[in-house]
Tab-separated table of C-alpha atoms in Angstrom:
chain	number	residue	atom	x	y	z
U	327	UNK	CA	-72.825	4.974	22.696
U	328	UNK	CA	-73.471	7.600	20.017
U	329	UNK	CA	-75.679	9.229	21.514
U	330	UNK	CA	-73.740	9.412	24.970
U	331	UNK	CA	-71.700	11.038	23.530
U	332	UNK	CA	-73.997	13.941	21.560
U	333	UNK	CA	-75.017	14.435	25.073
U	334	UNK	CA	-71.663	14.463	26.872
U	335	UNK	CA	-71.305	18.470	26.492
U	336	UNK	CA	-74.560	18.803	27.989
U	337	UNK	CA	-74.168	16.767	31.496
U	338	UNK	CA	-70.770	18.467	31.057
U	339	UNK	CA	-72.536	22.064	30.683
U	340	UNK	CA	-74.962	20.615	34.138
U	341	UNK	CA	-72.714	19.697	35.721
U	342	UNK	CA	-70.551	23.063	35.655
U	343	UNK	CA	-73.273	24.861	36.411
U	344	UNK	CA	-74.432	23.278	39.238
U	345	UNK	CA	-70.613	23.881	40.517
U	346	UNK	CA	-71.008	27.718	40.038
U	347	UNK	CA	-74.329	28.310	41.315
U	348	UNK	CA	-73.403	26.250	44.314
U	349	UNK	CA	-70.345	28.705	44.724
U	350	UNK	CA	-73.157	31.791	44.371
U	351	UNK	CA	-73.766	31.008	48.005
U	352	UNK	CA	-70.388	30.190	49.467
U	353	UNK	CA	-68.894	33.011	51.846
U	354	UNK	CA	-65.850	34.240	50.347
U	355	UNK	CA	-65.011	35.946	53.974
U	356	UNK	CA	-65.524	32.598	56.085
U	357	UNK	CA	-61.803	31.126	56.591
U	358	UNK	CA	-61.109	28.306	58.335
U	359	UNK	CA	-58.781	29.187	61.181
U	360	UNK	CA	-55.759	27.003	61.143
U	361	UNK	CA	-55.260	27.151	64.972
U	362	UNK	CA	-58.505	24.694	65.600
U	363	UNK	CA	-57.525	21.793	67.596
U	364	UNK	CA	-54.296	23.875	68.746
U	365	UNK	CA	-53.311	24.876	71.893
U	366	UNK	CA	-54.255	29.166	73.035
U	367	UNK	CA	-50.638	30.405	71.970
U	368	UNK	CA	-48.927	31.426	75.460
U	369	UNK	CA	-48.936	35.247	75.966
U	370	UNK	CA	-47.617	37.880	78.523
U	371	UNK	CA	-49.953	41.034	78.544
U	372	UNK	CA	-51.130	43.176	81.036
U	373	UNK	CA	-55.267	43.413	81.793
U	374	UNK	CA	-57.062	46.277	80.201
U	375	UNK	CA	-58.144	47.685	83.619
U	376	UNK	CA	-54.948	47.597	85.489
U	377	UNK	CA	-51.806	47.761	83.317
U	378	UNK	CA	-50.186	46.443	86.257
U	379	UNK	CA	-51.132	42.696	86.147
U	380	UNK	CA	-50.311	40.308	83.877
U	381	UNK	CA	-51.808	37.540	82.453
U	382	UNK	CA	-51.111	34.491	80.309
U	383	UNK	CA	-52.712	31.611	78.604
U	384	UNK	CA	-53.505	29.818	82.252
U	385	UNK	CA	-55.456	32.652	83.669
U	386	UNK	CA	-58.242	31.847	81.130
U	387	UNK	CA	-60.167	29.766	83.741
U	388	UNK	CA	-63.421	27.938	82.843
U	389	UNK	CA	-64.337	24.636	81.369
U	390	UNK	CA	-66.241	25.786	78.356
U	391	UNK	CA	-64.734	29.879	77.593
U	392	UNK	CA	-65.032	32.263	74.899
U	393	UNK	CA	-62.235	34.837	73.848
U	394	UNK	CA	-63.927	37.716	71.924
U	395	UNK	CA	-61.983	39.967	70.235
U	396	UNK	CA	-63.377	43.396	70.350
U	397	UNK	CA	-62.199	47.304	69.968
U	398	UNK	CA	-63.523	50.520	70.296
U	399	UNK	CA	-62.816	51.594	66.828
U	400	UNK	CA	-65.200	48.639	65.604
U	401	UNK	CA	-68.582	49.618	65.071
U	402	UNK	CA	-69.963	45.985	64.861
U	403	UNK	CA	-68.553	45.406	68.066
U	404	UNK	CA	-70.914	48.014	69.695
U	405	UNK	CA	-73.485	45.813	67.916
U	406	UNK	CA	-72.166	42.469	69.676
U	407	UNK	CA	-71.852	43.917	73.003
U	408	UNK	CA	-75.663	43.281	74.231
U	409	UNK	CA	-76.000	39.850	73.564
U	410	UNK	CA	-72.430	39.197	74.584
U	411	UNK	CA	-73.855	40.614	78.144
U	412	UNK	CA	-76.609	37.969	77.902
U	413	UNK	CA	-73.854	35.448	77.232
U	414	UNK	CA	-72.605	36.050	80.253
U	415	UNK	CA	-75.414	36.529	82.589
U	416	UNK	CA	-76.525	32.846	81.674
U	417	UNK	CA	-73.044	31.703	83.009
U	418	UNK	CA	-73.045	28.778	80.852
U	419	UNK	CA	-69.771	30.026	79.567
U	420	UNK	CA	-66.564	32.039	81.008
U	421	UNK	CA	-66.225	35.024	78.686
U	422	UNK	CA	-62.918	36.548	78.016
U	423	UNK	CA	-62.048	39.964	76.258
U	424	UNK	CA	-59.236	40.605	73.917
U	425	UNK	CA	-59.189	44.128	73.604
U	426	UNK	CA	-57.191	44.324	69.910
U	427	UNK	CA	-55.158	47.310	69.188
U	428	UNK	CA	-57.034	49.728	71.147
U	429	UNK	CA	-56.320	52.461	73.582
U	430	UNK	CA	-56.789	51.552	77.305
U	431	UNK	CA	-58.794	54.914	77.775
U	432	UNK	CA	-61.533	54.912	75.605
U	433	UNK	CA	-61.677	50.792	76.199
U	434	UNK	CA	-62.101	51.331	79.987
U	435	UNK	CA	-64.718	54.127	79.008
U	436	UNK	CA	-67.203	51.894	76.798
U	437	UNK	CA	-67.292	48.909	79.196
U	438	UNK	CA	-68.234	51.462	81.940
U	439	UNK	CA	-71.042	52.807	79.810
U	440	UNK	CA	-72.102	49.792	77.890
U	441	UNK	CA	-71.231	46.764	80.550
U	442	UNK	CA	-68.826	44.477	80.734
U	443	UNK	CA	-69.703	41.453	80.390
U	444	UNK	CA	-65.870	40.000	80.435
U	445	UNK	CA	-63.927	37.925	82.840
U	446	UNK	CA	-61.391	40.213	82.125
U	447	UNK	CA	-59.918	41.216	78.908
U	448	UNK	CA	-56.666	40.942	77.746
U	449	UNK	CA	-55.240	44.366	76.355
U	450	UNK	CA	-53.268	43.240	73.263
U	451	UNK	CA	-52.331	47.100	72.091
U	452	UNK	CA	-49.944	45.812	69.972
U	453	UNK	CA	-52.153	43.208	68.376
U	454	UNK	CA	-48.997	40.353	68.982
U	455	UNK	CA	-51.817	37.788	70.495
U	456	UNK	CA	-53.817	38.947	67.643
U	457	UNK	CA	-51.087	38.029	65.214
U	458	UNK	CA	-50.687	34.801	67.287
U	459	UNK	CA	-54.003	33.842	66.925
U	460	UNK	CA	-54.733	34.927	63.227
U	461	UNK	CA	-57.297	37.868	64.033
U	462	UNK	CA	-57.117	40.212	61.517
U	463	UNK	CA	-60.070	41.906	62.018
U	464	UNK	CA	-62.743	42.739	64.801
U	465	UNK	CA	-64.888	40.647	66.094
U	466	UNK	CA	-63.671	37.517	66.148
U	467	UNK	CA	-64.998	34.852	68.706
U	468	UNK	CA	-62.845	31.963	69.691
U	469	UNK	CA	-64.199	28.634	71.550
U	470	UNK	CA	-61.848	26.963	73.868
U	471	UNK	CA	-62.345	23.676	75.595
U	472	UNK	CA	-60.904	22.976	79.541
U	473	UNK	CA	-57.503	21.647	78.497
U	474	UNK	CA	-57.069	25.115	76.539
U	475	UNK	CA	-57.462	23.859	72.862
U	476	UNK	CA	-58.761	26.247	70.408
U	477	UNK	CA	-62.515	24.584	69.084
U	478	UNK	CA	-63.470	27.256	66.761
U	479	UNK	CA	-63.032	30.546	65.205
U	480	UNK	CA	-65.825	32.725	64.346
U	481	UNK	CA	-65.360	36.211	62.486
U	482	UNK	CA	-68.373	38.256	62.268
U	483	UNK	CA	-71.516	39.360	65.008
U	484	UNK	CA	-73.040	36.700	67.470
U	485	UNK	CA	-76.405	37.471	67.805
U	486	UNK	CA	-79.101	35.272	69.161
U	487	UNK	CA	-79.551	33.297	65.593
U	488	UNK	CA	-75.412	32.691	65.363
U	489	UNK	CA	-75.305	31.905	69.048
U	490	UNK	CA	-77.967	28.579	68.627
U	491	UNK	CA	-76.676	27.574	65.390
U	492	UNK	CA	-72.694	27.560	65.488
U	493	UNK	CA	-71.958	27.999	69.121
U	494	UNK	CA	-74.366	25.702	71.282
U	495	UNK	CA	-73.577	22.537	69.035
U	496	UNK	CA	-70.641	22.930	69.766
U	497	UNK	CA	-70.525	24.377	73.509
U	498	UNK	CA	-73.123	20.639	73.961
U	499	UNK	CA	-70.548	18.645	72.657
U	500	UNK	CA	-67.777	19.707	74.776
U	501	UNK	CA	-69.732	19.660	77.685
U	502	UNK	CA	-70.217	16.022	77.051
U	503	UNK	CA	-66.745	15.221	76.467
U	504	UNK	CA	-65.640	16.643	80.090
U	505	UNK	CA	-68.840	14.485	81.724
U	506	UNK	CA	-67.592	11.573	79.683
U	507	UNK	CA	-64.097	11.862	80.852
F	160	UNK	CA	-63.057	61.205	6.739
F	161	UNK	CA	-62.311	63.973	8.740
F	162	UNK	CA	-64.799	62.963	11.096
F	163	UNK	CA	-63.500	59.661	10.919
F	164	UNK	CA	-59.795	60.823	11.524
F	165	UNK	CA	-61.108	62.976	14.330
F	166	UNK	CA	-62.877	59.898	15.811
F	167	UNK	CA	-59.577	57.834	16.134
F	168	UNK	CA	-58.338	60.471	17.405
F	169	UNK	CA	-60.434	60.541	20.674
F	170	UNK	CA	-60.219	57.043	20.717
F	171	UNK	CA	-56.451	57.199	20.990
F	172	UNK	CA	-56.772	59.942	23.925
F	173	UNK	CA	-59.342	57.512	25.602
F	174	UNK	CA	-56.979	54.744	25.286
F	175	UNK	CA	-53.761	56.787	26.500
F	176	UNK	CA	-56.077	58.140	29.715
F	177	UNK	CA	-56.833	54.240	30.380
F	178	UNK	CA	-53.162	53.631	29.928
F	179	UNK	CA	-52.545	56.411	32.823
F	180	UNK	CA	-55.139	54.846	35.042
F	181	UNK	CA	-53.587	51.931	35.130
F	182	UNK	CA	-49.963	52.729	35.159
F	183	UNK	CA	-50.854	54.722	38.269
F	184	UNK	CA	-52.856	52.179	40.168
F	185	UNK	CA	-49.861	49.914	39.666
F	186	UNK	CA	-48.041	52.566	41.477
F	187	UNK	CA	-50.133	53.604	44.086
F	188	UNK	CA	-49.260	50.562	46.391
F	189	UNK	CA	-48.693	51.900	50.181
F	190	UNK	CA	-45.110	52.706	51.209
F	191	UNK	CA	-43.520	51.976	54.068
F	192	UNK	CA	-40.355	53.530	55.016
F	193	UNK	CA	-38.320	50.461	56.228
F	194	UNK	CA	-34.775	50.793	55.860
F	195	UNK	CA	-33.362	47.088	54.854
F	196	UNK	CA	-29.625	46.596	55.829
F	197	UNK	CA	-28.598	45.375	52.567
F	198	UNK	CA	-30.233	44.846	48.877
F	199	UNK	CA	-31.180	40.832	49.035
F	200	UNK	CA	-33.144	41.643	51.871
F	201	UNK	CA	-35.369	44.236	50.574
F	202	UNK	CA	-35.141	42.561	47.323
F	203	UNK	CA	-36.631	39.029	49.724
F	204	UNK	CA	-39.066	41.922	51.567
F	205	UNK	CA	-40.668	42.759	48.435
F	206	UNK	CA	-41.209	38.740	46.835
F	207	UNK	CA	-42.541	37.743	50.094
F	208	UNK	CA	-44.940	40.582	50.158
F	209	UNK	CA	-45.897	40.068	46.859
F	210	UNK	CA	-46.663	36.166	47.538
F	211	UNK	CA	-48.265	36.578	50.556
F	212	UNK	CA	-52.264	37.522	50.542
F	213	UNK	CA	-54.013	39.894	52.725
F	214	UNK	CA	-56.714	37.939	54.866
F	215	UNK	CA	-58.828	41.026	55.278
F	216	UNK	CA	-58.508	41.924	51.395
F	217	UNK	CA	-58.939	39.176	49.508
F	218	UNK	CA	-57.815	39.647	46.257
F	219	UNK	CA	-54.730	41.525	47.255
F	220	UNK	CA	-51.184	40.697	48.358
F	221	UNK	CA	-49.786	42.079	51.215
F	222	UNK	CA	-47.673	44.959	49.214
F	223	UNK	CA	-50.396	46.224	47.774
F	224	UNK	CA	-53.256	46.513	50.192
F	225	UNK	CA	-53.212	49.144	53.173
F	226	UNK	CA	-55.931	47.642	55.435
F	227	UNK	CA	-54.408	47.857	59.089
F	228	UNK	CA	-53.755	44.180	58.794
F	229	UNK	CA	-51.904	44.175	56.241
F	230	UNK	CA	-49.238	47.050	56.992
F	231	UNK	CA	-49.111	44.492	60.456
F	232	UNK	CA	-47.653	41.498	58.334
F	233	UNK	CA	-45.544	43.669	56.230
F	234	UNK	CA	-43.945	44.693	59.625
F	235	UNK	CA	-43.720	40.756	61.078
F	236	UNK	CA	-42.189	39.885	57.494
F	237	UNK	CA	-39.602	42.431	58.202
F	238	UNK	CA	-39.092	41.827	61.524
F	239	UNK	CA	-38.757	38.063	60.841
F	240	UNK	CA	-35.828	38.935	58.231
F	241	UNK	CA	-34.021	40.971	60.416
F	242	UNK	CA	-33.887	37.824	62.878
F	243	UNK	CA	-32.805	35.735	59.975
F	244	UNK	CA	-35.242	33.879	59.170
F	245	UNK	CA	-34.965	32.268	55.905
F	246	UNK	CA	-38.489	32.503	53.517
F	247	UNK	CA	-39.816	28.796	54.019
F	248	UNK	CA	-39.984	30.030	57.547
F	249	UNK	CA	-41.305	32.871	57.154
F	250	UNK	CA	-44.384	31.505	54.703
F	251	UNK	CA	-44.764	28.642	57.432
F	252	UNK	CA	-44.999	31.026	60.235
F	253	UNK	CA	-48.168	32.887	58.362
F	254	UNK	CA	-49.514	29.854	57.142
F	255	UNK	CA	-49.401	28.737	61.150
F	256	UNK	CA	-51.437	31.613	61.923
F	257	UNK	CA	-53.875	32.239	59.074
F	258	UNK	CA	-53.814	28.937	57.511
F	259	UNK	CA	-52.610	28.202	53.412
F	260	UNK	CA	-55.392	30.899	52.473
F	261	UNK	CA	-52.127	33.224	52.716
F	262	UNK	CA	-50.405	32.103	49.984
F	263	UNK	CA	-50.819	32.783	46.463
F	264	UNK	CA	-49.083	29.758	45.640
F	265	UNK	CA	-50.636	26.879	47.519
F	266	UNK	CA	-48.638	23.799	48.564
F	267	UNK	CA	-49.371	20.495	46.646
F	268	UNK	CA	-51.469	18.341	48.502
F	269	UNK	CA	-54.983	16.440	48.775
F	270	UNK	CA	-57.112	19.205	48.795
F	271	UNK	CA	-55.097	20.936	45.836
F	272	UNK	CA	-54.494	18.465	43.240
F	273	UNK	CA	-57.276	19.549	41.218
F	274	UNK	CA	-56.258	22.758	40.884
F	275	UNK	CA	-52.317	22.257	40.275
F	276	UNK	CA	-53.721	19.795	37.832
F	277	UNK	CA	-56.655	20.454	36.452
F	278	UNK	CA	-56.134	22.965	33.728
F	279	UNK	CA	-53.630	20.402	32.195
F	280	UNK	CA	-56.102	17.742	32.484
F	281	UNK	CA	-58.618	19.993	30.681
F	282	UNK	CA	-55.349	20.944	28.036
F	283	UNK	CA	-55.419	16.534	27.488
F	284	UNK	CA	-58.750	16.224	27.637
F	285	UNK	CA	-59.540	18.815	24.665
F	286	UNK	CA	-56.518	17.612	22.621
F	287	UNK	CA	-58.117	14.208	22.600
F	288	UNK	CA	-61.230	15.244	21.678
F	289	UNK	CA	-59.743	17.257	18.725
F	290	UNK	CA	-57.680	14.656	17.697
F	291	UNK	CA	-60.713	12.562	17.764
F	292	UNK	CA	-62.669	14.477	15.612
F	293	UNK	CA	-60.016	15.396	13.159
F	294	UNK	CA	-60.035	11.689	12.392
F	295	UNK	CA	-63.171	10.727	12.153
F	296	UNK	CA	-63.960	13.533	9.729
F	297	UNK	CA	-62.608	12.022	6.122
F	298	UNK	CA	-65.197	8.786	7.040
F	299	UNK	CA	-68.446	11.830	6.683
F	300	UNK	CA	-66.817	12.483	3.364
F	301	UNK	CA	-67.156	9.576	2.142
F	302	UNK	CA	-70.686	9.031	2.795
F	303	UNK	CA	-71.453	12.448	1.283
F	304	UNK	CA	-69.784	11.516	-2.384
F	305	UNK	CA	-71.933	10.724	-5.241
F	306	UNK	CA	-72.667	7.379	-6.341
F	307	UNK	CA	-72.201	6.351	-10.088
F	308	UNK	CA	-75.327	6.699	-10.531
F	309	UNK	CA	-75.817	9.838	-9.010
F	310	UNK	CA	-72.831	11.122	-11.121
F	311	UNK	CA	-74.807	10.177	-14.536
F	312	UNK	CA	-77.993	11.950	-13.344
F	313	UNK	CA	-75.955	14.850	-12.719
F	314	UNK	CA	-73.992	15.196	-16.081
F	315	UNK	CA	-77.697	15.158	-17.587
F	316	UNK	CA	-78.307	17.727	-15.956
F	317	UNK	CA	-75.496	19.926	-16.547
F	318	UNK	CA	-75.721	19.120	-19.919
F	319	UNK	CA	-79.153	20.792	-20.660
C-alpha cells in the first residue's frame, strides 16, 4: 500500500503527460459546427451571375450536395478551385457556390478564367447566410443530405487526400441511407 | 555604487517602457463608431463583446480583435440590441451559429464538469494530502529519538 503510494506522483506525472502530448497534436482551428444535423437555414439572395434571380434553401437540388464557400479575396480558395472542378466533373455530387462577401465583378471574372465548377452560387455580399451558417472564414465546405440537413462542416482546402478521407465516408454513407429508405 | 545606482536606474526605465507597452495594447482595441441610444445599452454592447470569443482569433474576444469576422458580430450584437433582444438571447443566437466555442464562459453541462470543477477538486485533493502528511509527521519523530541507551553512549562522549 506503501509503496502505491511512493509511486502515486509518478502515474500521476504519466498520466499528465500523456494528456499534454496528446493535445500537441490536436487542431486548435478544427471547430465543430453546431449546425450538423440541422436544417440549411432558409435564405433569400440573388445568384452571383444574374442579380436578378433569387434563390432559397429549396433551389439546392441534388441528393448528395456540397455548399463551398469561396471569395476572390481568399488566396486558398484559388488553391481549392481545381480539384473542386474535378468534384464536379465526376458528378457524384451537386456542387453549390456561396460566394461570401465578395464583389459580383471580380467573382464573375475568376469563374470565367478559372471554371466554374458550381451549380450556381449563391452571392451572399453581405455575408447574412454566412452568419447563418457560422462561416467565418473562407473556405468552408458544407455536406448536405436530400432532405436538406447539414452533415458536416469542413474549414480549410479539399484536395485529393481531404476529399477520400473526410468527405467519401461520409458522401458512402448517405448514399446508403437514401437506397435504404 | 554608482554603477549600481545607475543600473537600477535603467532597470526602472525598462520597466516603465514595459509598463507603456502594455497600457497601450490594452488600448489599442478597434473602434467602431456606433452610436447606442442610451448608456445601459452601450454599457450591455461592451460586456457582451467582451464575453463573446472571436472564432477566427482564438484567444481574443470580440472587442478586441479586428479580423473581418469579428467587426461582423460586433455589428449583429448591436443590431440584435437595437431589436431588443435581451443578452441570454443574444449569447444563444451565437452559440446557434458557432456553437459554445463562443463563449468565454461555458454553460455547465456533461462535457464541462471537469473544468467548472476540476480546479476545486485539485484545491481538495491537495488539502488532503497536506493534511495527511502534517499528521503523520510527529510518528517519524519518534522513531528518530534516542534510546536510553543511546543517550548514555552519547553523554560519554560529550564528556571526553
Amino acid at each position: 500500500m506503501n509503496k502505491l503510494i511512493r509511486l502515486l506522483p509518478l502515474i500521476v506525472c504519466l498520466a499528465l503527460g500523456g494528456v499534454l502530448y496528446q493535445g500537441l497534436f490536436l487542431n486548435p482551428q478544427e471547430l465543430p459546427s453546431a449546425l450538423v444535423g440541422k436544417k440549411l437555414p432558409d435564405f433569400e439572395l440573388s445568384t452571383l451571375k444574374n442579380a436578378g434571380e433569387t434563390v432559397n434553401a429549396g433551389d439546392l437540388k441534388g441528393k448528395v450536395k456540397l455548399l463551398n464557400v469561396w471569395a476572390t479575396w481568399c488566396p486558398s480558395c484559388r488553391y481549392e478551385h481545381p480539384y473542386l472542378l474535378e468534384i464536379a466533373k465526376s458528378d457524384r455530387v451537386a456542387v453549390f457556390g456561396l460566394n461570401y462577401k465578395d464583389e459580383r465583378g471580380p467573382a464573375n471574372q475568376w469563374l470565367q478564367q478559372l471554371g466554374d465548377p458550381y451549380v450556381f452560387s449563391i452571392f451572399d455580399q453581405q455575408g447574412t447566410l454566412g452568419l447563418d451558417l457560422g462561416v467565418y472564414g473562407a473556405p468552408e465546405t458544407f455536406v448536405i443530405d436530400g432532405e436538406g440537413v447539414i452533415r458536416k462542416r469542413f474549414a480549410g482546402v479539399i484536395d485529393a487526400r481531404v476529399w477520400q478521407s473526410e468527405f467519401l465516408p461520409l458522401i458512402e454513407q448517405i448514399e446508403a441511407e437514401q437506397q435504404g429508405s | 555604487m554608482l554603477t549600481l545606482f545607475k543600473n537600477s536606474k535603467v532597470l526602472f526605465s525598462v520597466f516603465m517602457l514595459l509598463g507603456a507597452f502594455l497600457l497601450g495594447s490594452a488600448q489599442a482595441s478597434p473602434v467602431d463608431t456606433y452610436e447606442f441610444r442610451d448608456e445601459v445599452t452601450e454599457k450591455r454592447y461592451q460586456e457582451l463583446t467582451k464575453e463573446l470569443r472571436c472564432p477566427k482569433c482564438q484567444n481574443q474576444n470580440l472587442i478586441d480583435s479586428n479580423s473581418p469576422i469579428a467587426a461582423d458580430l460586433r455589428r449583429q450584437v448591436y443590431n440584435l440590441l437595437h431589436e431588443g433582444k435581451s443578452d441570454m438571447e443574444i449569447m444563444n443566437y451565437m452559440v446557434d451559429r458557432y456553437g459554445e466555442f463562443v463563449l468565454y464562459r461555458p454553460k455547465v453541462n456533461n462535457t464541462t464538469y471537469i473544468l467548472w470543477f476540476g480546479p476545486a477538486i485539485l484545491l481538495l485533493l491537495g488539502v488532503g494530502v497536506i493534511i495527511y502528511i502534517l499528521r503523520r509527521k510527529p510518528q517519524v519523530k519518534e522513531k528518530q529519538a534516542l534510546s536510553a541507551e543511546q543517550q548514555d553512549k552519547l553523554k560519554q562522549i560529550l564528556k571526553d
